[in-house]
CSV table of C-alpha atoms in Angstrom, one decimal:
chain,number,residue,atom,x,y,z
A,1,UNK,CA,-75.4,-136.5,163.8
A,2,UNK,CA,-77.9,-138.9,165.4
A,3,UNK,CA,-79.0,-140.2,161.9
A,4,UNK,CA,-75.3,-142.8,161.3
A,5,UNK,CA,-75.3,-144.0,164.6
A,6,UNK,CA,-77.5,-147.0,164.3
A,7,UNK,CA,-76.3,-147.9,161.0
A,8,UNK,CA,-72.8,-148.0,162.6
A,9,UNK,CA,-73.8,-149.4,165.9
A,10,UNK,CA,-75.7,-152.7,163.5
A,11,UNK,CA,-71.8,-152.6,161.1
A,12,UNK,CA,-69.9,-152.7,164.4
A,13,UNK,CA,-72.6,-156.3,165.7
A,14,UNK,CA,-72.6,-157.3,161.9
A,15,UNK,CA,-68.6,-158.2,161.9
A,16,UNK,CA,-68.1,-158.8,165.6
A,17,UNK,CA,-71.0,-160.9,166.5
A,18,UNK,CA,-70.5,-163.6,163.9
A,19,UNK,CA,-68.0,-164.9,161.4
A,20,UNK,CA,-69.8,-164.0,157.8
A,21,UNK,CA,-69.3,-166.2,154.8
A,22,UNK,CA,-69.2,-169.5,156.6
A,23,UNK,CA,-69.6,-171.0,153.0
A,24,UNK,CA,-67.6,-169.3,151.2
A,25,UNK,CA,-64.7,-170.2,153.9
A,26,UNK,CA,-65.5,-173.8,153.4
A,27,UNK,CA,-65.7,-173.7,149.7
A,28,UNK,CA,-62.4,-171.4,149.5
A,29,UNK,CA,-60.8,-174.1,152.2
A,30,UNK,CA,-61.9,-177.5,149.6
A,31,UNK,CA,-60.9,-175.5,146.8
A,32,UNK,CA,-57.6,-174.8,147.3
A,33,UNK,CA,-56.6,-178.1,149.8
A,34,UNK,CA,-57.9,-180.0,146.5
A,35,UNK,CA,-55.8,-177.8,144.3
A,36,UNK,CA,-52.5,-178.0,145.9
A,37,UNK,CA,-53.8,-182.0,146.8
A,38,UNK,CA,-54.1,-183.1,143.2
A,39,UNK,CA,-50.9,-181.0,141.4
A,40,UNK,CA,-49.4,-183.0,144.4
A,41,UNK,CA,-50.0,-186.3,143.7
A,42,UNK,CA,-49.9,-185.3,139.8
A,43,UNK,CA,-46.0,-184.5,140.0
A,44,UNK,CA,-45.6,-187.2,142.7
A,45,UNK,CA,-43.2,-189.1,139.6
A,46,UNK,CA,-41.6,-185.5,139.2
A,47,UNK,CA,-40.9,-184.3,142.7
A,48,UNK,CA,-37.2,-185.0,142.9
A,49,UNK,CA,-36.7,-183.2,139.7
A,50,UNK,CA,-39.3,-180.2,141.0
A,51,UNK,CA,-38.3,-179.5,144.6
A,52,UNK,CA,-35.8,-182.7,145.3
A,53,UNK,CA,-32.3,-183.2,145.5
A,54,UNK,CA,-31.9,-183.5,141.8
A,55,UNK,CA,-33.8,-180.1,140.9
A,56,UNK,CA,-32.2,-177.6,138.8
A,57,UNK,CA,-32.2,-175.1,141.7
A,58,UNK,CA,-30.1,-177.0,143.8
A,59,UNK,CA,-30.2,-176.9,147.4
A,60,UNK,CA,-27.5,-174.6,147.8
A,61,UNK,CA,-28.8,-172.0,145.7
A,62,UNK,CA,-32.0,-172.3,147.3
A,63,UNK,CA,-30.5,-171.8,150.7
A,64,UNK,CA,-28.7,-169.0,149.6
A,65,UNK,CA,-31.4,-167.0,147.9
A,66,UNK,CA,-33.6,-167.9,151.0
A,67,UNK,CA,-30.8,-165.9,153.6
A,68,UNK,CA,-31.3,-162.8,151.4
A,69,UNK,CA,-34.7,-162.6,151.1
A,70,UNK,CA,-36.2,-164.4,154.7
A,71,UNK,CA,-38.5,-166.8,152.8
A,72,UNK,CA,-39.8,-169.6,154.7
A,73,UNK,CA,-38.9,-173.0,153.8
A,74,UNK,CA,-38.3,-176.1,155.8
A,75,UNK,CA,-36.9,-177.6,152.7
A,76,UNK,CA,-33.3,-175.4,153.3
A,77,UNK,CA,-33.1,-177.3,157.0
A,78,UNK,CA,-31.7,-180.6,155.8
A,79,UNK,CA,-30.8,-181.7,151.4
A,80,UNK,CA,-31.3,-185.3,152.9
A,81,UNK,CA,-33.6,-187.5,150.7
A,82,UNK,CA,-35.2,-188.3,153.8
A,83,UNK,CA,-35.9,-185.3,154.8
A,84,UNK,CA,-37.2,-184.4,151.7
A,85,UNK,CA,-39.8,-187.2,151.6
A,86,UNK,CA,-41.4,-186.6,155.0
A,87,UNK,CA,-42.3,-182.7,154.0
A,88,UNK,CA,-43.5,-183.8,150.6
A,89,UNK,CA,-45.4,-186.4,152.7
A,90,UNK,CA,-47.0,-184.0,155.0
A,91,UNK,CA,-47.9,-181.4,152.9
A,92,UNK,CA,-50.2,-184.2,151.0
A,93,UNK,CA,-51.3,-185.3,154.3
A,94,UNK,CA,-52.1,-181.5,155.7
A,95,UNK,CA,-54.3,-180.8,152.4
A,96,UNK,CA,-55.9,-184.1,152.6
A,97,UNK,CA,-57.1,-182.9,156.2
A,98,UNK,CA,-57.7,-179.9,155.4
A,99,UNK,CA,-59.7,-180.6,152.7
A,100,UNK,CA,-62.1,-183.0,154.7
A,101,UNK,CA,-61.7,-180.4,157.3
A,102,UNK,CA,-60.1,-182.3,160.6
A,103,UNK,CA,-59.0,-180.0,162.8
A,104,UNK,CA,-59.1,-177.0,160.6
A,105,UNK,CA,-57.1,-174.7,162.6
A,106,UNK,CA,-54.3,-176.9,163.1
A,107,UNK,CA,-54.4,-178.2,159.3
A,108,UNK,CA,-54.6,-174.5,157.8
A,109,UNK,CA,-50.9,-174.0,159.8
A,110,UNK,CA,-49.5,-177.0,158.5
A,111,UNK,CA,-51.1,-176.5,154.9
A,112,UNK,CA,-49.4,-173.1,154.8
A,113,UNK,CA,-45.5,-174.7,155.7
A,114,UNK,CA,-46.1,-177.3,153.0
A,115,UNK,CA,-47.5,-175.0,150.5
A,116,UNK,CA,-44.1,-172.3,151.6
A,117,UNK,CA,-41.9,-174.9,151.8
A,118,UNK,CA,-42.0,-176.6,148.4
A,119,UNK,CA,-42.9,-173.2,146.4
A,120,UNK,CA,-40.3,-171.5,148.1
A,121,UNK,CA,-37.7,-174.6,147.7
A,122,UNK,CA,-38.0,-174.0,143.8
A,123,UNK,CA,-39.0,-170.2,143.0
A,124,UNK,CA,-38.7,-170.5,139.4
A,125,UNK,CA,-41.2,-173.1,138.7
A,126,UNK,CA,-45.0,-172.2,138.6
A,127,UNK,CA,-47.1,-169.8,137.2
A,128,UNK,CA,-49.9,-167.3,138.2
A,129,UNK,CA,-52.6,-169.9,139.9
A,130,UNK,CA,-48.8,-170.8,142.1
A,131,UNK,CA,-49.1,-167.0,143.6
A,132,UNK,CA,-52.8,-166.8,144.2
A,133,UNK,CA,-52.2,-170.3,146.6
A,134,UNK,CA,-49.1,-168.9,147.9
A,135,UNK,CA,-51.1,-165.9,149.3
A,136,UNK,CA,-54.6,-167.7,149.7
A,137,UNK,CA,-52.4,-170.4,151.9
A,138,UNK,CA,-51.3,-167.5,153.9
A,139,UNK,CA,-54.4,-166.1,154.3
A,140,UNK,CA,-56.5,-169.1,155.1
A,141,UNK,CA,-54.7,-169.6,158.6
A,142,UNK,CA,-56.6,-166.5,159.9
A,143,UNK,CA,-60.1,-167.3,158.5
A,144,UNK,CA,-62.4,-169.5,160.4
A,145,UNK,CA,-63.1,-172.0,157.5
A,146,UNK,CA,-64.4,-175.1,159.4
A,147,UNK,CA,-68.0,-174.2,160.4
A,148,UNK,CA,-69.2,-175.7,158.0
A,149,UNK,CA,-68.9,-179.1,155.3
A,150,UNK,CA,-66.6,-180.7,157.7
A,151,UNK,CA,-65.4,-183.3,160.2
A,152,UNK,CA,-65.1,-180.6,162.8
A,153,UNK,CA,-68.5,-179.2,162.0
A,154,UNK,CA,-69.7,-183.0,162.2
A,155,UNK,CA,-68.4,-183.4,165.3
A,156,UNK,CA,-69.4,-180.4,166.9
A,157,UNK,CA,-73.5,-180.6,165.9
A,158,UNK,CA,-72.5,-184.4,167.5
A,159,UNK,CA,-71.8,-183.2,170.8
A,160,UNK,CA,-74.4,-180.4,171.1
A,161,UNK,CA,-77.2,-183.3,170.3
A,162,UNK,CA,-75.4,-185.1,173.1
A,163,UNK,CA,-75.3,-182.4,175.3
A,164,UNK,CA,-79.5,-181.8,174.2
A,165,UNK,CA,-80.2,-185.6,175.4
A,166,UNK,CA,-78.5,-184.7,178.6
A,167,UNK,CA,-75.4,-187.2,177.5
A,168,UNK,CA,-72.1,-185.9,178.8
A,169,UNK,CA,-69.1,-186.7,176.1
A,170,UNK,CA,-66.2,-185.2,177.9
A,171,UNK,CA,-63.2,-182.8,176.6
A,172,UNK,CA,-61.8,-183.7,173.4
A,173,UNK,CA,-58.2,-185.1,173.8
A,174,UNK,CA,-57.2,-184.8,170.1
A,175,UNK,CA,-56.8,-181.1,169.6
A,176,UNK,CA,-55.0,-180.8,173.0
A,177,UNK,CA,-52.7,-183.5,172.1
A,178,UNK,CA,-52.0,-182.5,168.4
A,179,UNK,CA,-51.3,-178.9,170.0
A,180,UNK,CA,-48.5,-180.4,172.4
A,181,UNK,CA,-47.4,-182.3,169.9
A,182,UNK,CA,-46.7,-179.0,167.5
A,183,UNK,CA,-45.2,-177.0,170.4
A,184,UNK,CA,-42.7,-179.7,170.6
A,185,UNK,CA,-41.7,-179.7,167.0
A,186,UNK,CA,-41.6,-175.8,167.3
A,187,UNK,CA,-39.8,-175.9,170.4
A,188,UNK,CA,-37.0,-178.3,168.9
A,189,UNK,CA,-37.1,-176.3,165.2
A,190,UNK,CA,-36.6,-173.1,167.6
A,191,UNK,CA,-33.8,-174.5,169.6
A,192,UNK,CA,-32.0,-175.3,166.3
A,193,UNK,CA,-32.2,-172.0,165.5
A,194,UNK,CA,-33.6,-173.6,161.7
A,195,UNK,CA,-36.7,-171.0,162.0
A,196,UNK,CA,-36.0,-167.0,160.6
A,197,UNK,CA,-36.6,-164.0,163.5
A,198,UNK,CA,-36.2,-163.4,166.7
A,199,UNK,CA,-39.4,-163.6,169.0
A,200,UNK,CA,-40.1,-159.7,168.4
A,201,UNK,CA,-40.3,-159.6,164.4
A,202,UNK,CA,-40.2,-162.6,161.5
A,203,UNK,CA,-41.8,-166.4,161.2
A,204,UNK,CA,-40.1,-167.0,164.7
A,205,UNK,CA,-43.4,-164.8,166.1
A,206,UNK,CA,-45.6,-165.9,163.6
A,207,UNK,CA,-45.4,-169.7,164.8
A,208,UNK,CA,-45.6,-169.1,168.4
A,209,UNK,CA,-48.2,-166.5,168.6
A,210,UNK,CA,-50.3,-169.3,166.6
A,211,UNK,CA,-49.5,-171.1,169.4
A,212,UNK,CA,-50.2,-169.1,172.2
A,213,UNK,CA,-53.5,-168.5,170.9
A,214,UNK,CA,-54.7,-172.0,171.1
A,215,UNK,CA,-53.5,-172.5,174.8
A,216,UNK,CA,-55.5,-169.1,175.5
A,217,UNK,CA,-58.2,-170.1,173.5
A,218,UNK,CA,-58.2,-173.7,175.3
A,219,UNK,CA,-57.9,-171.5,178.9
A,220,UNK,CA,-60.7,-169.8,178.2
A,221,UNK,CA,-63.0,-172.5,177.6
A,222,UNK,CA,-61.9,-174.8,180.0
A,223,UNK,CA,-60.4,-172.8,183.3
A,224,UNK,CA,-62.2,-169.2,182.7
A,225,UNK,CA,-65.3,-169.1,185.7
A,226,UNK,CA,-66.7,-166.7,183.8
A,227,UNK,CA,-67.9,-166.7,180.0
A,228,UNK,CA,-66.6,-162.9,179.6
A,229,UNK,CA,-63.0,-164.5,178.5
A,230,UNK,CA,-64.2,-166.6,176.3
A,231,UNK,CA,-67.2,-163.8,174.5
A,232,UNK,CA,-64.3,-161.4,174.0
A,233,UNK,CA,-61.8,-164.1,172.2
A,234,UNK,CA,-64.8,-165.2,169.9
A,235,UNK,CA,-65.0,-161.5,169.4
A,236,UNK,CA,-61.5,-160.5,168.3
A,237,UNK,CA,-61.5,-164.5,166.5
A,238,UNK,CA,-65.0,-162.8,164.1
A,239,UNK,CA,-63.1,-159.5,163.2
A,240,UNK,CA,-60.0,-161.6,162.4
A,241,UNK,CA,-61.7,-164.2,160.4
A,242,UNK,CA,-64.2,-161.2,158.7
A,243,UNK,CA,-60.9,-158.9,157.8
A,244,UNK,CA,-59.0,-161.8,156.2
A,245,UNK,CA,-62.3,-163.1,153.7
A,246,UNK,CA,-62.3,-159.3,153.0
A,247,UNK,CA,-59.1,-159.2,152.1
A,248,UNK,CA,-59.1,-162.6,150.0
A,249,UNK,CA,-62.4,-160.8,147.7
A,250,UNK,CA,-60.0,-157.7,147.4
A,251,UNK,CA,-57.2,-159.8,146.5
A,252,UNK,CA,-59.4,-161.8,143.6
A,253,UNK,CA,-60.4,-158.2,142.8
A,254,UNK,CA,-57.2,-156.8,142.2
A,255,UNK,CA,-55.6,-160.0,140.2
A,256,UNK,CA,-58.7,-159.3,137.9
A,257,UNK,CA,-58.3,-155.3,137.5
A,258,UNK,CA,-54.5,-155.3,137.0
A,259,UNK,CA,-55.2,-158.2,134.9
A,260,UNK,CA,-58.0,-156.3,132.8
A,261,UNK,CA,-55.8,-153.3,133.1
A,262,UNK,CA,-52.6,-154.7,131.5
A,263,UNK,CA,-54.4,-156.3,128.9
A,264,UNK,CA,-55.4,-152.9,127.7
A,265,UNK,CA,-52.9,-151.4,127.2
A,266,UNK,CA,-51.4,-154.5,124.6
A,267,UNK,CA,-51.6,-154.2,121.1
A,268,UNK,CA,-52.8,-157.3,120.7
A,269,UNK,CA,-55.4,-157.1,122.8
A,270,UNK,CA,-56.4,-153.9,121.8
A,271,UNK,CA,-56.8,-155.5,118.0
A,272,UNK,CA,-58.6,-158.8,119.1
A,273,UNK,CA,-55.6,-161.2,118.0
A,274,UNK,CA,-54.3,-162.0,121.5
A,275,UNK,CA,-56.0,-165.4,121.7
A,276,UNK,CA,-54.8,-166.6,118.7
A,277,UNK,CA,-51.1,-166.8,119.7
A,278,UNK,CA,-50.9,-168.5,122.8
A,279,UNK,CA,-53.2,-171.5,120.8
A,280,UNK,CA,-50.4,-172.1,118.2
A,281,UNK,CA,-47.7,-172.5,121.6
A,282,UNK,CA,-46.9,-176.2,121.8
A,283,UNK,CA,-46.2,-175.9,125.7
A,284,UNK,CA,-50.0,-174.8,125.8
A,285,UNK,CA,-51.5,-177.1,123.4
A,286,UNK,CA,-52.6,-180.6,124.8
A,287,UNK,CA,-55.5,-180.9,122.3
A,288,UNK,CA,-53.7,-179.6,119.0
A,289,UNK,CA,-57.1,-180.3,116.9
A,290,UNK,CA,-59.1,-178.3,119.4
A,291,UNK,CA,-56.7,-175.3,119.3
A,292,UNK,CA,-56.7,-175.3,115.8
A,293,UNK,CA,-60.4,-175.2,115.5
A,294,UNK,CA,-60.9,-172.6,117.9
A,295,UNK,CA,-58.1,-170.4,116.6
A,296,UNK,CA,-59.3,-171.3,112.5
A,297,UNK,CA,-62.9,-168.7,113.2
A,298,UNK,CA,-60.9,-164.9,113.3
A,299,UNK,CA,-64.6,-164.0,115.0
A,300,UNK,CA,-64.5,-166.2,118.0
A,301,UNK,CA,-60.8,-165.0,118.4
A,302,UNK,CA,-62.2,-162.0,118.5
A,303,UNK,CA,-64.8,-162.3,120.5
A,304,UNK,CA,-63.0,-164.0,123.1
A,305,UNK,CA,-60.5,-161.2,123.5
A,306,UNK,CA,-62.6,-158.7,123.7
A,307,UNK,CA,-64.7,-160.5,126.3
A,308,UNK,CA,-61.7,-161.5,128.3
A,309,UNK,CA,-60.9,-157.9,128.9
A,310,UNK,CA,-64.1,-156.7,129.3
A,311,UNK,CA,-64.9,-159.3,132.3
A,312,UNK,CA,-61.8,-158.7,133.9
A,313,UNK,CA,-62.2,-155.2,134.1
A,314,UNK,CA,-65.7,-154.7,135.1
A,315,UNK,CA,-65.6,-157.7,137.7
A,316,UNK,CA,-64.7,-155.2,140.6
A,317,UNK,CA,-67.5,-152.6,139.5
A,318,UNK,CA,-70.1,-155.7,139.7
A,319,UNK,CA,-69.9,-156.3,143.1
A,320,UNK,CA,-72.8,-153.1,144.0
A,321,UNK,CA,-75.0,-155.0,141.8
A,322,UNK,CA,-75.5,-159.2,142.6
A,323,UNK,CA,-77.6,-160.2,139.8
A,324,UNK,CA,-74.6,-158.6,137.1
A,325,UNK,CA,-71.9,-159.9,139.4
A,326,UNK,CA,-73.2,-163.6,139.3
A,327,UNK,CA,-73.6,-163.5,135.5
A,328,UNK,CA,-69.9,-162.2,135.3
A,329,UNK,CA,-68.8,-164.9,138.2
A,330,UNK,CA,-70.1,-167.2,135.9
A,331,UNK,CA,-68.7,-165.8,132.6
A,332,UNK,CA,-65.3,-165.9,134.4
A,333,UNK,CA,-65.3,-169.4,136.2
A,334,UNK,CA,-66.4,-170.8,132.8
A,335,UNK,CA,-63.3,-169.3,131.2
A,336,UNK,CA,-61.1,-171.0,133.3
A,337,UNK,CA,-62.5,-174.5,132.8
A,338,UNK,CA,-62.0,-173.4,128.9
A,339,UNK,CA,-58.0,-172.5,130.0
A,340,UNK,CA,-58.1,-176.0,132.0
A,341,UNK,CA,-58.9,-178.1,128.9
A,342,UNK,CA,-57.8,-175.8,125.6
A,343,UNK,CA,-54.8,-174.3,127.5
A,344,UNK,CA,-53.6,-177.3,129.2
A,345,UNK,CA,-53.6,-175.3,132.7
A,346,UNK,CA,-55.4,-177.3,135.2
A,347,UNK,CA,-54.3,-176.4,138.6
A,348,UNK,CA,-54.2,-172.0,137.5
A,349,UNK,CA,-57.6,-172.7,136.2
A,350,UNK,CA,-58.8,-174.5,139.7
A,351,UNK,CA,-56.6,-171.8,141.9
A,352,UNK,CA,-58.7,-168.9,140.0
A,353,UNK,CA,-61.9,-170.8,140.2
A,354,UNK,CA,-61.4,-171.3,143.8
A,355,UNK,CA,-60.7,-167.7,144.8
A,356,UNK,CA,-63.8,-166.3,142.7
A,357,UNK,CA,-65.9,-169.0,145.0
A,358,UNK,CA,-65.9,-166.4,147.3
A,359,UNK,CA,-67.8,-164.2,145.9
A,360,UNK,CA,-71.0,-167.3,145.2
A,361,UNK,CA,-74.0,-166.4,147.0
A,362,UNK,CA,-74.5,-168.4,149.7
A,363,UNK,CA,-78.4,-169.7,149.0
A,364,UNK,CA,-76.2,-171.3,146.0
A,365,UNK,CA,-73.9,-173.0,148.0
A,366,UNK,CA,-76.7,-174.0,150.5
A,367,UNK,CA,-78.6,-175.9,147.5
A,368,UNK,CA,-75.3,-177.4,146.3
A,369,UNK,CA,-74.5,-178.8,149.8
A,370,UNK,CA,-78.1,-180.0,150.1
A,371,UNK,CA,-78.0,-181.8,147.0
A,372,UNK,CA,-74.5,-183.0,147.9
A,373,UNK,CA,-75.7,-184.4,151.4
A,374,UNK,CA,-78.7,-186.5,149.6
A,375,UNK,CA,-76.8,-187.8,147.1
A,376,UNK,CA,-73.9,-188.6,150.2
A,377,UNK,CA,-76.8,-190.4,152.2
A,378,UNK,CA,-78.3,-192.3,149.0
A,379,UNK,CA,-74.8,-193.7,148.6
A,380,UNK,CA,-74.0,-193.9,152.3
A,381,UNK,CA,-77.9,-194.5,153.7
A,382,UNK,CA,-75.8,-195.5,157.4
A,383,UNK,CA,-73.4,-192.8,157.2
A,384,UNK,CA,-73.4,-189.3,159.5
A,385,UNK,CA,-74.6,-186.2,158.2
A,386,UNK,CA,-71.2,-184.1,158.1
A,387,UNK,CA,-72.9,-181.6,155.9
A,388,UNK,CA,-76.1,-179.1,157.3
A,389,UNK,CA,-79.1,-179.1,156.2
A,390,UNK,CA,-80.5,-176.9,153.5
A,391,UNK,CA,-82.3,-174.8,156.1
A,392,UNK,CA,-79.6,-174.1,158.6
A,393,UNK,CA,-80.0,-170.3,159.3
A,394,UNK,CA,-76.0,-169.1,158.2
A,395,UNK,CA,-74.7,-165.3,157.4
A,396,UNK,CA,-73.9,-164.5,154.0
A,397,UNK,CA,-70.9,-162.2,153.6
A,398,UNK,CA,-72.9,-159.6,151.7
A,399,UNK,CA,-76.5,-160.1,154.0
A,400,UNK,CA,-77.2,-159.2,157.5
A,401,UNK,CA,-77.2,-162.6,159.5
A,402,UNK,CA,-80.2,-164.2,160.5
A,403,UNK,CA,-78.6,-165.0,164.2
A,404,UNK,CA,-74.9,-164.9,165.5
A,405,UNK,CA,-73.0,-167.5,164.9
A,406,UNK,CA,-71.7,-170.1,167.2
A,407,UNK,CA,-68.2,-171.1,165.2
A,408,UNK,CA,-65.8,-172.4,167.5
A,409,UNK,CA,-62.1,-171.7,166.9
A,410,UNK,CA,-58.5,-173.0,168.0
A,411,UNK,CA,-57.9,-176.7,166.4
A,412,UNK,CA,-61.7,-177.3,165.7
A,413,UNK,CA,-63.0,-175.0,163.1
C-alpha cells in the first residue's frame, strides 16, 4: 500500500506546482490567433456577404436560431452596419494581441467573443478546421498561454531584472485599467439584458466569474499580508491551465480516431480510390495541373489513402512511444500543408497543424525559439529580447519539470 504513495504524492506536485507545456501553450496561442488573423483579413472584401448585413443567413434568422439553441453571438445585439464593423474590427484587433501575446488573459476572452460571434452569426459557412477553432477558442481562455514568446513574458523578465538591480517599477496600470474598462462594457451588455443566463447557469456566469477572478487574483497580489492567498490561487490557476492542455491533446486525439475510424468503414477508402475524387472537385482544385498529376499515378492514390488512414488511426496509440509519435506528428502536419496547397484549404490545414503543435516536444520548440530570437536580434541588433533563451529551464507536458514555474496569471500571461 506504501509502494503508490510517492508516485502519487510527485503526480499530485507535477500538476499543481507548475503549469506544464508552457510551449506548447504559446505555440497553440500563435497558431490559432494567426489562423483566425489571416482568414480575417483574407475575407475582409467578403465580410458583408459572410457574416454582414447582406449575408444569406440574414440577421433575423440568425437571431432566431440563436433563441433556440443559446449560442453566443454579439452579432444578434444590433443588424446595424456600424455595429457590425466594430466586432469585425475587434475580433482582428484581439487575435492580433493575442498573437503577440499582450495581455494574454484579457486577449484569450475577447479572442473567444470574436471567434463566437462571427461563427455563430453565419452557422452554415465553414468547414472542419472552423470547429476545431471554435472549441480551441473556447478552450484557450483557461490555459495559461503567455509564459512564454510574448509581450507579457517580455515584460515580466523586465521587471524581475529591475527588481534584481534593486530598481523599483511600480504596479502596472494597464491590466487594471483594461479590467475596469471590460467590467463596464459587461455591466452595460448585462443591464441590456443582450447577454444569455441568469447569474446561476449560461454565458451571463461565464463572463462575470472571468471577471471576478481577475479582481481576486489582483487582491491577492496586491492587499493579501500573507503570500498563502496568492500560493493557493497559483495553485487552483496550474490544475486549471494543466486540465484544459489535457483536454485540447484529447480533443486532437479524438478528431484523428473518429476521423481514422470513419474512414474505415468507406468503400472507397477501403479500396484506395478515396483521394482520387476529391482531386477532380473544382471547389477543391486551385492548381488543376497539380491535381491532375497527382491523381494520373493509381499508386500514389493509393498510397496516400492507405496512409491517410493508417496515420489517423494509430496517432492516439503513439503517444506511449515519442520517437513513433514525432515521426507520425510529422507525417500528419506534412499532410496538411499538402491539403493547404493541392486542396486549396489553407486555414483547415493551419487549424489542424496548430492543434497537433501540442503534442511537439518541447527541446524542439526551444531550438526553434532560439533560432528565432538570433535571427530577431540579427535583424533588430537594438531591439529587446521578448523570446527566452535556449537554456531557460521550462516543463515539458510529457517530463517531470526541472523547477516550478513562476507563470503569472489574470491579464498578464
Amino acid at each position: 500500500m506504501n509502494r503508490p504513495a510517492p508516485t502519487i504524492a510527485r503526480g499530485i506536485a507535477r500538476v499543481t506546482e507548475s503549469a506544464l507545456g508552457p510551449y506548447q501553450s504559446a505555440v497553440i496561442r500563435i497558431g490559432f490567433a494567426a489562423t483566425w488573423l489571416l482568414f480575417l483579413l483574407r475575407e475582409y472584401p467578403h465580410r458583408q456577404e459572410m457574416y454582414g448585413p447582406d449575408a444569406p443567413w440574414s440577421w433575423d434568422l440568425a437571431r432566431r436560431l440563436v433563441a433556440n439553441n443559446h449560442a453566443f453571438t454579439v452579432l444578434t445585439w444590433s443588424d446595424s452596419q456600424v455595429w457590425f464593423e466594430t466586432v469585425y474590427a475587434l475580433a482582428v484587433a484581439s487575435s492580433a494581441l493575442l498573437l503577440v501575446g499582450w495581455r494574454t488573459r484579457a486577449m484569450s476572452v475577447l479572442f473567444m467573443v470574436g471567434v463566437l460571434s462571427l461563427q455563430n452569426r453565419s452557422v452554415f459557412i465553414g468547414d472542419g478546421g472552423d470547429n476545431v477553432l471554435h472549441l480551441m477558442a473556447i478552450y484557450l481562455v483557461f490555459i495559461r498561454c503567455g509564459r512564454v514568446w510574448s509581450l507579457d513574458a517580455r515584460r515580466d523578465r523586465l521587471a524581475r531584472e529591475a527588481h534584481a538591480r534593486g530598481e523599483w517599477t511600480g504596479p502596472g496600470r494597464g491590466g487594471p485599467a483594461l479590467w475596469a474598462g471590460l467590467g463596464i462594457a459587461l455591466a452595460v451588455a448585462t443591464g441590456a439584458g443582450r447577454i444569455d443566463g441568469g447569474f446561476l447557469g449560461g454565458w451571463l456566469t461565464v463572463f462575470w466569474g472571468l471577471w471576478a477572478v481577475q479582481a481576486l487574483w489582483w487582491a491577492a497580489g496586491r492587499l493579501a499580508r500573507t503570500a498563502e492567498p496568492r500560493v493557493l490561487l497559483d495553485v487552483v490557476a496550474n490544475l486549471v491551465h494543466n486540465a484544459a492542455l489535457m483536454i485540447v491533446m484529447a480533443e486532437a486525439c479524438l478528431i484523428y480516431a473518429t476521423a481514422g475510424w470513419y474512414k474505415i468503414q468507406g468503400s472507397r477508402w477501403q479500396d484506395g480510390t478515396a483521394v482520387y475524387y476529391p482531386l477532380h472537385l473544382e471547389s477543391f482544385s486551385p492548381w488543376p495541373a497539380l491535381s491532375g498529376l497527382m491523381s494520373a499515378h493509381g499508386s500514389i492514390v493509393m498510397l496516400v489513402t492507405y496512409g491517410t488512414v493508417a496515420v489517423q488511426v494509430a496517432f492516439p496509440f503513439t503517444l506511449f512511444n515519442r520517437r513513433v509519435k514525432n515521426v507520425l506528428l510529422v507525417a500528419m502536419m506534412t499532410e496538411h500543408a499538402v491539403i493547404a496547397v493541392v486542396l486549396g484549404l489553407p486555414f483547415f490545414s493551419l487549424a489542424m497543424i496548430a492543434a497537433d503543435a501540442v503534442f511537439l516536444p518541447t527541446s524542439f520548440l526551444r531550438r526553434l525559439g532560439g533560432r528565432v530570437a538570433r535571427a530577431r536580434d540579427r535583424l533588430f541588433p537594438g531591439g529587446g529580447r521578448g523570446l527566452p533563451g535556449p537554456r531557460e529551464p521550462v516543463p515539458d507536458v510529457l517530463d517531470v519539470p526541472e523547477e516550478p514555474g513562476q507563470a503569472h496569471v489574470g491579464f498578464t500571461a
